[in-house]
XYZ file of C-alpha atoms in Angstrom:
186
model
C 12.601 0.559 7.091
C 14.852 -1.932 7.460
C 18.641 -1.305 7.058
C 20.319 -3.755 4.797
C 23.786 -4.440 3.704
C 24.925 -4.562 -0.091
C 24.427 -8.098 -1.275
C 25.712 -9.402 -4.649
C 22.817 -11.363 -5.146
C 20.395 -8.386 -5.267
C 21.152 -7.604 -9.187
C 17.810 -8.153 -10.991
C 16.355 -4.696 -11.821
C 12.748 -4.737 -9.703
C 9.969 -5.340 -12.108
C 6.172 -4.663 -12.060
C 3.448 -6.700 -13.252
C -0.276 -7.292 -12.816
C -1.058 -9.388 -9.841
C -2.584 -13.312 -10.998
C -4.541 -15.397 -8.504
C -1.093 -18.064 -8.961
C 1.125 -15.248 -7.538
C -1.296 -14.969 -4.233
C 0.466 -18.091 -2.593
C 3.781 -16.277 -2.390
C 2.607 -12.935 -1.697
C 1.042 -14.462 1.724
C 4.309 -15.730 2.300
C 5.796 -12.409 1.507
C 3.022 -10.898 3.976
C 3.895 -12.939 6.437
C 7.588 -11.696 6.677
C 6.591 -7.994 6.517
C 3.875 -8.790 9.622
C 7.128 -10.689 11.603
C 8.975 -7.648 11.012
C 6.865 -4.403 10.875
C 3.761 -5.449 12.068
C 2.027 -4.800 8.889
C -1.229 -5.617 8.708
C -1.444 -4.612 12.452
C -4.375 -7.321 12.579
C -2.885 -10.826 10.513
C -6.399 -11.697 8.721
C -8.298 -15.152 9.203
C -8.224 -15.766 5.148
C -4.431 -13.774 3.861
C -5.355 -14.430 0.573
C -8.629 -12.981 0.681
C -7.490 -10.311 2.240
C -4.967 -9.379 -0.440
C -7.711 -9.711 -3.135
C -10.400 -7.719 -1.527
C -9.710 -3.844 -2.204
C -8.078 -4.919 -5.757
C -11.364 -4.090 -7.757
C -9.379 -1.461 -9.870
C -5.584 -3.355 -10.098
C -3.252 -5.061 -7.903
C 0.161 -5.241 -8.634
C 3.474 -6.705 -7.910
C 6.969 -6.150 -8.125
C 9.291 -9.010 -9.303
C 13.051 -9.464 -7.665
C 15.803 -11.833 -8.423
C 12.973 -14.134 -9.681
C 10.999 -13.719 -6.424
C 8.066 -11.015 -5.324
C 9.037 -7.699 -3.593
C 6.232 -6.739 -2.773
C 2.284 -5.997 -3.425
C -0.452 -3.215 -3.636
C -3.821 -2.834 -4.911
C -6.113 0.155 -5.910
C -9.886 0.088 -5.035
C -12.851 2.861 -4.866
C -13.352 3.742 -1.135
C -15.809 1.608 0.997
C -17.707 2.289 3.932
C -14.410 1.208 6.328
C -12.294 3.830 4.033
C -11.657 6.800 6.018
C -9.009 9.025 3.611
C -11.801 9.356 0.736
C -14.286 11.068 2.847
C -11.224 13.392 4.444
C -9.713 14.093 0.808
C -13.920 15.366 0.035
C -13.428 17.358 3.140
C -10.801 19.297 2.387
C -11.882 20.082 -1.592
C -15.181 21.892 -1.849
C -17.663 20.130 -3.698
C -15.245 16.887 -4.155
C -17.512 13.536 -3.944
C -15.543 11.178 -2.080
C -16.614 8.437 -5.048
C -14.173 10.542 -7.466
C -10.828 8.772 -5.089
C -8.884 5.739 -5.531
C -7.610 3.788 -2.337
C -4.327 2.548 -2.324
C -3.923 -0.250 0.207
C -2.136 -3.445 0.640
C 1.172 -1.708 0.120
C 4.191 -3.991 1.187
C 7.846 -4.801 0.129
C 9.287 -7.544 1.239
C 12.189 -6.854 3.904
C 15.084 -8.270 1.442
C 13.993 -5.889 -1.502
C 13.629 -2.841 0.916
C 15.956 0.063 -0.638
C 15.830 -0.717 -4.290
C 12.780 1.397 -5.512
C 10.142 -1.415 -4.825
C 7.873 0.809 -3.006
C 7.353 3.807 -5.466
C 7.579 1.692 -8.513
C 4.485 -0.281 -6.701
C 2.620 3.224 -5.717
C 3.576 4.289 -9.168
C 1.644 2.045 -10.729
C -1.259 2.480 -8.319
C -1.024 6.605 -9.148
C -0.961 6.167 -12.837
C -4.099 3.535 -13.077
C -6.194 5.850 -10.741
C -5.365 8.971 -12.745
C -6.379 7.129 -15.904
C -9.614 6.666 -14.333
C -9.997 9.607 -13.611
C -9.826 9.272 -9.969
C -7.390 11.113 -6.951
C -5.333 8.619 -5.028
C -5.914 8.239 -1.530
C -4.479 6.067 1.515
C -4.833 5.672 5.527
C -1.561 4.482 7.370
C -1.210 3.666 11.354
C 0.804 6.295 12.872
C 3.172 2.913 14.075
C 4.189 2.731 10.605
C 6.983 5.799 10.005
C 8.791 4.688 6.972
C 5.794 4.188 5.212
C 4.650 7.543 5.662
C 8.416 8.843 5.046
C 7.985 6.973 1.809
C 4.378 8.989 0.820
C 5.938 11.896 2.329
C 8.959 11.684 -0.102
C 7.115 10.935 -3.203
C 4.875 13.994 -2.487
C 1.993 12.502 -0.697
C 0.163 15.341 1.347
C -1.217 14.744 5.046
C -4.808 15.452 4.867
C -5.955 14.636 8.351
C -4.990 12.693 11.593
C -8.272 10.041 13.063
C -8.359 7.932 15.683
C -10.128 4.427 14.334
C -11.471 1.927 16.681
C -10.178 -1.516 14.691
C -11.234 -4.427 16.980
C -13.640 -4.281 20.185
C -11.010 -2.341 22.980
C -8.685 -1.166 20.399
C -7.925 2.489 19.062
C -5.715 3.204 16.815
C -4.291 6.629 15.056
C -4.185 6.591 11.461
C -3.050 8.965 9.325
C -5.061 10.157 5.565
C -2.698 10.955 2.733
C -3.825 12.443 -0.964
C -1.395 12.321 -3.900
C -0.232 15.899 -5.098
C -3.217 16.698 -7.190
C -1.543 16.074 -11.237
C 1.292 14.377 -10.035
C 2.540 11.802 -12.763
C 3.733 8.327 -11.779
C 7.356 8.537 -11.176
């Protein structure tokens, strides 16, 4: 995470909403100053947009700033390129891997960074997969250390460490969280 100093214009309290198809335009933009600055998504996809709506089938949300979007994530059941649900069945005997939630698309925008953004966001994500009766799961790159700090601190357990081969010639280590079993949105 980025460092930033206080700044009087930062006063709106963060606020979260449903994502709309009109708030996809800015959230690419958004996107595309987290990737120049984090590297996040490690691969910048052909269609941004589509990107951002694929993996929403059970909510995507955003977070609202002084007027502009902080940031963006979206729950979906696990798909065959999902590798925390089948690590979370793993590790529970007799847990189908159907019965998780996948949080992805998780970003805050580098100017909202230290005001809550990012657990208000997962939050949200938490408290719709609980009320479907599914158990929250992500994958992170290992690159990516203040995102896991951020699981980490909101109780996210490490379920397993894989190595994931992304593009033709390139491995990467990613990380499987689970939510704390029970664990009420904050």
């Amino acid at each position: 995470m980025t460092h930033r100093s206080p700044d009087a214009t930062h006063t709106a309290v963060p606020s979260i909403r449903d994502r709309t198809g009109d708030d996809l335009e800015e959230c690419v933009r958004v996107l595309g100053e987290v990737h120049r600055s984090d590297g996040y998504p490690v691969n910048w996809p052909e269609d941004p947009a589509g990107w951002l709506s694929r993996g929403s089938e059970l909510g995507a949300w955003i977070v609202e700033a002084d007027g502009r979007v902080a940031g963006h994530v979206s729950l979906a059941p696990g798909g065959p390129d999902d590798v925390a649900p089948g690590v979370w069945s793993e590790h529970g005997a007799g847990r189908a891997p159907d019965r998780t939630a996948v949080l992805g698309r998780l970003f805050v925008a580098p100017r909202a960074r230290g005001r809550g953004v990012g657990a208000l966001l997962i939050g949200r994500a938490v408290e719709r997969a609980r009320h479907a009766g599914l158990h929250p799961v992500l994958d992170v790159v290992s690159t990516d250390t203040a995102a896991m700090a951020l699981y980490e601190r909101l109780g996210w357990q490490p379920m397993a460490t894989v190595q994931r081969q992304w593009t033709p010639g390139r491995t990467v280590t990613v990380h499987c969280y689970g939510a704390p079993p029970g664990v009420p949105a904050p």
